[in-house]
mmCIF file with all atom_site columns, C-alpha atoms in Angstrom:
data_model
loop_
_atom_site.group_PDB
_atom_site.id
_atom_site.type_symbol
_atom_site.label_atom_id
_atom_site.label_alt_id
_atom_site.label_comp_id
_atom_site.label_asym_id
_atom_site.label_entity_id
_atom_site.label_seq_id
_atom_site.pdbx_PDB_ins_code
_atom_site.Cartn_x
_atom_site.Cartn_y
_atom_site.Cartn_z
_atom_site.occupancy
_atom_site.B_iso_or_equiv
_atom_site.pdbx_formal_charge
_atom_site.auth_seq_id
_atom_site.auth_comp_id
_atom_site.auth_asym_id
_atom_site.auth_atom_id
_atom_site.pdbx_PDB_model_num
ATOM 1   C CA . MET A 1 1   ? 0.000  0.000   0.000   1.00 85.00 ? 22  MET A CA 1
ATOM 2   C CA . ALA A 1 2   ? 1.269  3.477   -0.849  1.00 93.00 ? 23  ALA A CA 1
ATOM 3   C CA . SER A 1 3   ? 2.149  5.846   1.974   1.00 94.00 ? 24  SER A CA 1
ATOM 4   C CA . VAL A 1 4   ? 3.872  9.104   2.881   1.00 95.00 ? 25  VAL A CA 1
ATOM 5   C CA . HIS A 1 5   ? 6.248  9.295   5.856   1.00 95.00 ? 26  HIS A CA 1
ATOM 6   C CA . PHE A 1 6   ? 7.138  12.762  7.148   1.00 94.00 ? 27  PHE A CA 1
ATOM 7   C CA . LEU A 1 7   ? 8.182  14.706  10.242  1.00 93.00 ? 28  LEU A CA 1
ATOM 8   C CA . CYS A 1 8   ? 5.821  16.819  12.320  1.00 90.00 ? 29  CYS A CA 1
ATOM 9   C CA . PRO A 1 9   ? 6.788  20.467  11.719  1.00 85.00 ? 30  PRO A CA 1
ATOM 10  C CA . LYS A 1 10  ? 6.372  21.274  15.428  1.00 89.00 ? 31  LYS A CA 1
ATOM 11  C CA . CYS A 1 11  ? 7.919  18.350  17.363  1.00 91.00 ? 32  CYS A CA 1
ATOM 12  C CA . ASP A 1 12  ? 9.766  16.350  14.629  1.00 89.00 ? 33  ASP A CA 1
ATOM 13  C CA . ALA A 1 13  ? 7.853  13.166  15.431  1.00 91.00 ? 34  ALA A CA 1
ATOM 14  C CA . ARG A 1 14  ? 7.814  10.625  12.595  1.00 92.00 ? 35  ARG A CA 1
ATOM 15  C CA . LEU A 1 15  ? 4.335  10.429  11.108  1.00 93.00 ? 36  LEU A CA 1
ATOM 16  C CA . ALA A 1 16  ? 2.868  8.303   8.331   1.00 93.00 ? 37  ALA A CA 1
ATOM 17  C CA . ARG A 1 17  ? -0.257 8.495   6.213   1.00 93.00 ? 38  ARG A CA 1
ATOM 18  C CA . GLU A 1 18  ? -1.415 5.664   3.981   1.00 93.00 ? 39  GLU A CA 1
ATOM 19  C CA . SER A 1 19  ? -3.296 6.367   0.774   1.00 91.00 ? 40  SER A CA 1
ATOM 20  C CA . GLY A 1 20  ? -6.974 6.867   1.420   1.00 84.00 ? 41  GLY A CA 1
ATOM 21  C CA . GLU A 1 21  ? -6.361 7.886   5.022   1.00 88.00 ? 42  GLU A CA 1
ATOM 22  C CA . ILE A 1 22  ? -7.657 11.295  6.100   1.00 86.00 ? 43  ILE A CA 1
ATOM 23  C CA . SER A 1 23  ? -5.350 13.927  7.589   1.00 86.00 ? 44  SER A CA 1
ATOM 24  C CA . ARG A 1 24  ? -5.174 14.090  11.363  1.00 89.00 ? 45  ARG A CA 1
ATOM 25  C CA . PRO A 1 25  ? -3.126 15.979  13.956  1.00 91.00 ? 46  PRO A CA 1
ATOM 26  C CA . CYS A 1 26  ? 0.265  14.792  15.215  1.00 89.00 ? 47  CYS A CA 1
ATOM 27  C CA . GLU A 1 27  ? -0.028 11.834  17.576  1.00 88.00 ? 48  GLU A CA 1
ATOM 28  C CA . ARG A 1 28  ? 2.657  13.247  19.901  1.00 90.00 ? 49  ARG A CA 1
ATOM 29  C CA . CYS A 1 29  ? 2.036  17.006  20.174  1.00 90.00 ? 50  CYS A CA 1
ATOM 30  C CA . GLY A 1 30  ? -1.400 17.444  18.580  1.00 89.00 ? 51  GLY A CA 1
ATOM 31  C CA . ALA A 1 31  ? -0.178 19.981  16.007  1.00 89.00 ? 52  ALA A CA 1
ATOM 32  C CA . PRO A 1 32  ? -2.522 20.115  13.028  1.00 89.00 ? 53  PRO A CA 1
ATOM 33  C CA . ASN A 1 33  ? -1.352 19.127  9.554   1.00 88.00 ? 54  ASN A CA 1
ATOM 34  C CA . ASP A 1 34  ? -3.148 18.598  6.279   1.00 89.00 ? 55  ASP A CA 1
ATOM 35  C CA . VAL A 1 35  ? -0.962 15.820  4.845   1.00 91.00 ? 56  VAL A CA 1
ATOM 36  C CA . VAL A 1 36  ? -2.959 13.313  2.827   1.00 90.00 ? 57  VAL A CA 1
ATOM 37  C CA . ALA A 1 37  ? -1.198 10.525  0.924   1.00 92.00 ? 58  ALA A CA 1
ATOM 38  C CA . PRO A 1 38  ? -2.132 10.499  -2.774  1.00 92.00 ? 59  PRO A CA 1
ATOM 39  C CA . PRO A 1 39  ? -4.124 7.512   -4.043  1.00 92.00 ? 60  PRO A CA 1
ATOM 40  C CA . ASP A 1 40  ? -2.277 4.357   -5.134  1.00 90.00 ? 61  ASP A CA 1
ATOM 41  C CA . GLU A 1 41  ? -0.921 4.443   -8.714  1.00 91.00 ? 62  GLU A CA 1
ATOM 42  C CA . THR A 1 42  ? -0.546 8.248   -8.589  1.00 91.00 ? 63  THR A CA 1
ATOM 43  C CA . ILE A 1 43  ? 2.587  9.600   -10.243 1.00 94.00 ? 64  ILE A CA 1
ATOM 44  C CA . ILE A 1 44  ? 4.261  11.798  -7.622  1.00 95.00 ? 65  ILE A CA 1
ATOM 45  C CA . VAL A 1 45  ? 5.192  15.215  -9.037  1.00 95.00 ? 66  VAL A CA 1
ATOM 46  C CA . ARG A 1 46  ? 4.957  17.253  -5.801  1.00 95.00 ? 67  ARG A CA 1
ATOM 47  C CA . CYS A 1 47  ? 5.638  16.364  -2.189  1.00 94.00 ? 68  CYS A CA 1
ATOM 48  C CA . ALA A 1 48  ? 2.465  15.352  -0.353  1.00 93.00 ? 69  ALA A CA 1
ATOM 49  C CA . ALA A 1 49  ? 3.776  16.849  2.892   1.00 92.00 ? 70  ALA A CA 1
ATOM 50  C CA . CYS A 1 50  ? 5.011  20.296  1.800   1.00 91.00 ? 71  CYS A CA 1
ATOM 51  C CA . GLY A 1 51  ? 4.026  20.676  -1.869  1.00 92.00 ? 72  GLY A CA 1
ATOM 52  C CA . HIS A 1 52  ? 7.621  21.156  -3.024  1.00 93.00 ? 73  HIS A CA 1
ATOM 53  C CA . ASP A 1 53  ? 8.357  20.020  -6.588  1.00 93.00 ? 74  ASP A CA 1
ATOM 54  C CA . GLN A 1 54  ? 12.039 19.036  -6.302  1.00 94.00 ? 75  GLN A CA 1
ATOM 55  C CA . LEU A 1 55  ? 12.202 15.319  -5.552  1.00 96.00 ? 76  LEU A CA 1
ATOM 56  C CA . TYR A 1 56  ? 14.727 12.511  -5.880  1.00 96.00 ? 77  TYR A CA 1
ATOM 57  C CA . PHE A 1 57  ? 14.596 8.725   -5.723  1.00 96.00 ? 78  PHE A CA 1
ATOM 58  C CA . GLN A 1 58  ? 16.681 6.279   -3.715  1.00 94.00 ? 79  GLN A CA 1
ATOM 59  C CA . LYS A 1 59  ? 16.570 2.640   -2.660  1.00 94.00 ? 80  LYS A CA 1
ATOM 60  C CA . ASP A 1 60  ? 14.359 1.890   0.327   1.00 93.00 ? 81  ASP A CA 1
ATOM 61  C CA . CYS A 1 61  ? 17.152 0.330   2.403   1.00 89.00 ? 82  CYS A CA 1
ATOM 62  C CA . ASN A 1 62  ? 17.870 0.692   6.080   1.00 86.00 ? 83  ASN A CA 1
ATOM 63  C CA . ARG A 1 63  ? 21.381 2.195   6.290   1.00 86.00 ? 84  ARG A CA 1
ATOM 64  C CA . LYS A 1 64  ? 22.058 0.863   9.802   1.00 92.00 ? 85  LYS A CA 1
ATOM 65  C CA . THR A 1 65  ? 21.347 -2.699  8.651   1.00 90.00 ? 86  THR A CA 1
ATOM 66  C CA . GLY A 1 66  ? 23.702 -2.291  5.697   1.00 88.00 ? 87  GLY A CA 1
ATOM 67  C CA . ILE A 1 67  ? 26.491 -0.990  7.897   1.00 92.00 ? 88  ILE A CA 1
ATOM 68  C CA . ALA A 1 68  ? 25.899 -3.797  10.409  1.00 92.00 ? 89  ALA A CA 1
ATOM 69  C CA . LEU A 1 69  ? 26.282 -6.385  7.615   1.00 91.00 ? 90  LEU A CA 1
ATOM 70  C CA . VAL A 1 70  ? 29.604 -4.887  6.498   1.00 92.00 ? 91  VAL A CA 1
ATOM 71  C CA . VAL A 1 71  ? 30.879 -4.785  10.089  1.00 94.00 ? 92  VAL A CA 1
ATOM 72  C CA . LEU A 1 72  ? 29.787 -8.386  10.641  1.00 93.00 ? 93  LEU A CA 1
ATOM 73  C CA . GLY A 1 73  ? 31.500 -9.473  7.415   1.00 93.00 ? 94  GLY A CA 1
ATOM 74  C CA . SER A 1 74  ? 34.661 -7.610  8.482   1.00 94.00 ? 95  SER A CA 1
ATOM 75  C CA . ILE A 1 75  ? 34.715 -9.286  11.890  1.00 95.00 ? 96  ILE A CA 1
ATOM 76  C CA . PHE A 1 76  ? 34.744 -12.738 10.288  1.00 94.00 ? 97  PHE A CA 1
ATOM 77  C CA . VAL A 1 77  ? 37.546 -11.940 7.795   1.00 94.00 ? 98  VAL A CA 1
ATOM 78  C CA . PRO A 1 78  ? 40.329 -13.660 9.830   1.00 94.00 ? 99  PRO A CA 1
ATOM 79  C CA . TRP A 1 79  ? 38.401 -16.936 9.964   1.00 94.00 ? 100 TRP A CA 1
ATOM 80  C CA . THR A 1 80  ? 36.983 -16.866 6.431   1.00 93.00 ? 101 THR A CA 1
ATOM 81  C CA . TYR A 1 81  ? 40.120 -15.545 4.663   1.00 93.00 ? 102 TYR A CA 1
ATOM 82  C CA . GLY A 1 82  ? 38.098 -12.636 3.251   1.00 90.00 ? 103 GLY A CA 1
ATOM 83  C CA . LEU A 1 83  ? 35.247 -14.735 1.867   1.00 95.00 ? 104 LEU A CA 1
ATOM 84  C CA . SER A 1 84  ? 32.848 -13.188 4.381   1.00 93.00 ? 105 SER A CA 1
ATOM 85  C CA . LEU A 1 85  ? 33.298 -9.830  2.605   1.00 93.00 ? 106 LEU A CA 1
ATOM 86  C CA . LEU A 1 86  ? 32.583 -11.504 -0.721  1.00 94.00 ? 107 LEU A CA 1
ATOM 87  C CA . GLY A 1 87  ? 29.421 -12.990 0.818   1.00 94.00 ? 108 GLY A CA 1
ATOM 88  C CA . VAL A 1 88  ? 28.350 -9.573  2.142   1.00 93.00 ? 109 VAL A CA 1
ATOM 89  C CA . THR A 1 89  ? 28.978 -8.058  -1.295  1.00 93.00 ? 110 THR A CA 1
ATOM 90  C CA . ILE A 1 90  ? 26.823 -10.696 -2.989  1.00 94.00 ? 111 ILE A CA 1
ATOM 91  C CA . LEU A 1 91  ? 24.086 -10.274 -0.366  1.00 93.00 ? 112 LEU A CA 1
ATOM 92  C CA . ASP A 1 92  ? 24.232 -6.494  -0.829  1.00 91.00 ? 113 ASP A CA 1
ATOM 93  C CA . TYR A 1 93  ? 23.809 -6.871  -4.600  1.00 93.00 ? 114 TYR A CA 1
ATOM 94  C CA . ILE A 1 94  ? 20.827 -9.206  -4.170  1.00 93.00 ? 115 ILE A CA 1
ATOM 95  C CA . VAL A 1 95  ? 19.154 -6.808  -1.722  1.00 91.00 ? 116 VAL A CA 1
ATOM 96  C CA . TRP A 1 96  ? 19.893 -3.856  -4.042  1.00 90.00 ? 117 TRP A CA 1
ATOM 97  C CA . ARG A 1 97  ? 18.162 -5.671  -6.916  1.00 93.00 ? 118 ARG A CA 1
ATOM 98  C CA . LEU A 1 98  ? 15.105 -6.661  -4.845  1.00 94.00 ? 119 LEU A CA 1
ATOM 99  C CA . VAL A 1 99  ? 14.454 -3.447  -2.911  1.00 93.00 ? 120 VAL A CA 1
ATOM 100 C CA . LYS A 1 100 ? 12.214 -0.870  -4.574  1.00 93.00 ? 121 LYS A CA 1
ATOM 101 C CA . ASN A 1 101 ? 12.829 2.853   -4.922  1.00 94.00 ? 122 ASN A CA 1
ATOM 102 C CA . VAL A 1 102 ? 11.176 5.534   -2.814  1.00 95.00 ? 123 VAL A CA 1
ATOM 103 C CA . ILE A 1 103 ? 10.667 9.178   -3.738  1.00 96.00 ? 124 ILE A CA 1
ATOM 104 C CA . VAL A 1 104 ? 12.069 11.728  -1.279  1.00 96.00 ? 125 VAL A CA 1
ATOM 105 C CA . CYS A 1 105 ? 11.508 15.479  -1.043  1.00 96.00 ? 126 CYS A CA 1
ATOM 106 C CA . TYR A 1 106 ? 14.646 17.665  -1.001  1.00 94.00 ? 127 TYR A CA 1
ATOM 107 C CA . HIS A 1 107 ? 12.874 20.282  1.114   1.00 92.00 ? 128 HIS A CA 1
ATOM 108 C CA . CYS A 1 108 ? 11.260 18.334  3.977   1.00 92.00 ? 129 CYS A CA 1
ATOM 109 C CA . GLN A 1 109 ? 12.705 14.817  3.443   1.00 93.00 ? 130 GLN A CA 1
ATOM 110 C CA . ALA A 1 110 ? 9.225  13.247  3.284   1.00 95.00 ? 131 ALA A CA 1
ATOM 111 C CA . VAL A 1 111 ? 9.371  9.698   1.904   1.00 96.00 ? 132 VAL A CA 1
ATOM 112 C CA . HIS A 1 112 ? 6.750  8.514   -0.611  1.00 96.00 ? 133 HIS A CA 1
ATOM 113 C CA . ARG A 1 113 ? 6.591  4.685   -0.642  1.00 95.00 ? 134 ARG A CA 1
ATOM 114 C CA . GLY A 1 114 ? 4.741  2.358   -2.976  1.00 93.00 ? 135 GLY A CA 1
ATOM 115 C CA . TYR A 1 115 ? 4.111  4.807   -5.813  1.00 95.00 ? 136 TYR A CA 1
ATOM 116 C CA . PRO A 1 116 ? 5.016  4.151   -9.451  1.00 94.00 ? 137 PRO A CA 1
ATOM 117 C CA . ALA A 1 117 ? 8.249  5.645   -10.754 1.00 93.00 ? 138 ALA A CA 1
ATOM 118 C CA . ASN A 1 118 ? 8.121  9.133   -12.198 1.00 93.00 ? 139 ASN A CA 1
ATOM 119 C CA . PRO A 1 119 ? 10.593 9.412   -15.107 1.00 94.00 ? 140 PRO A CA 1
ATOM 120 C CA . ALA A 1 120 ? 11.089 13.114  -14.326 1.00 94.00 ? 141 ALA A CA 1
ATOM 121 C CA . VAL A 1 121 ? 12.427 12.347  -10.831 1.00 95.00 ? 142 VAL A CA 1
ATOM 122 C CA . GLN A 1 122 ? 16.204 11.896  -10.879 1.00 95.00 ? 143 GLN A CA 1
ATOM 123 C CA . PRO A 1 123 ? 18.576 10.252  -8.363  1.00 96.00 ? 144 PRO A CA 1
ATOM 124 C CA . PHE A 1 124 ? 19.934 12.286  -5.445  1.00 94.00 ? 145 PHE A CA 1
ATOM 125 C CA . ASP A 1 125 ? 21.962 15.348  -6.463  1.00 91.00 ? 146 ASP A CA 1
ATOM 126 C CA . LEU A 1 126 ? 24.288 16.877  -3.864  1.00 89.00 ? 147 LEU A CA 1
ATOM 127 C CA . VAL A 1 127 ? 24.235 20.342  -5.463  1.00 87.00 ? 148 VAL A CA 1
ATOM 128 C CA . THR A 1 128 ? 20.424 20.482  -5.296  1.00 88.00 ? 149 THR A CA 1
ATOM 129 C CA . HIS A 1 129 ? 20.529 19.201  -1.712  1.00 89.00 ? 150 HIS A CA 1
ATOM 130 C CA . ASP A 1 130 ? 23.074 21.851  -0.687  1.00 86.00 ? 151 ASP A CA 1
ATOM 131 C CA . ARG A 1 131 ? 20.898 24.581  -2.215  1.00 86.00 ? 152 ARG A CA 1
ATOM 132 C CA . HIS A 1 132 ? 18.015 23.497  0.026   1.00 85.00 ? 153 HIS A CA 1
ATOM 133 C CA . VAL A 1 133 ? 20.029 22.975  3.202   1.00 83.00 ? 154 VAL A CA 1
ATOM 134 C CA . TYR A 1 134 ? 22.583 25.795  2.977   1.00 83.00 ? 155 TYR A CA 1
ATOM 135 C CA . GLY A 1 135 ? 20.867 28.217  0.595   1.00 80.00 ? 156 GLY A CA 1
ATOM 136 C CA . SER A 1 136 ? 23.479 27.817  -2.146  1.00 75.00 ? 157 SER A CA 1
ATOM 137 C CA . ALA A 1 137 ? 25.741 25.253  -3.742  1.00 71.00 ? 158 ALA A CA 1
ATOM 138 C CA . PRO A 1 138 ? 29.443 25.219  -2.844  1.00 72.00 ? 159 PRO A CA 1
ATOM 139 C CA . PRO A 1 139 ? 31.668 27.386  -5.075  1.00 72.00 ? 160 PRO A CA 1
ATOM 140 C CA . GLY A 1 140 ? 32.522 25.589  -8.295  1.00 69.00 ? 161 GLY A CA 1
ATOM 141 C CA . ALA A 1 141 ? 29.850 22.910  -7.843  1.00 67.00 ? 162 ALA A CA 1
ATOM 142 C CA . GLU A 1 142 ? 27.879 24.102  -10.863 1.00 62.00 ? 163 GLU A CA 1
ATOM 143 C CA . GLU A 1 143 ? 30.896 23.770  -13.189 1.00 55.00 ? 164 GLU A CA 1
ATOM 144 C CA . GLY A 1 144 ? 30.587 19.993  -13.525 1.00 55.00 ? 165 GLY A CA 1
ATOM 145 C CA . ARG A 1 145 ? 27.126 20.145  -15.054 1.00 54.00 ? 166 ARG A CA 1
#
């Protein structure tokens, strides 16, 4: 089922709305919000949480789990003669192929899960991210485009 995961603008609590679910106030602080997840099969062109139109896609992987797998593979290197790292690499590739993409908003970092891919949405771009976080890109960053 499609959903939107976002942070409460007042208390930064993690909130989620599934498609078809009505908007409701924050469960932690009671702050009102009007976030409604778009219906399933909707092509996402604007963020459902803030309305911003600059979005990117990424794999829906838990970073802490990925790091834990690499650490675990590294711990077993002396006993496996490095084959544990090869096993972690193969496992990582399999997970990368199986896990679907999510669409993320540059402005508020809301995550849109379960929606079809929008060909206009590109992968993460550090220059665009820096413009949103710091107000401008680092000097010389635009030259590589």
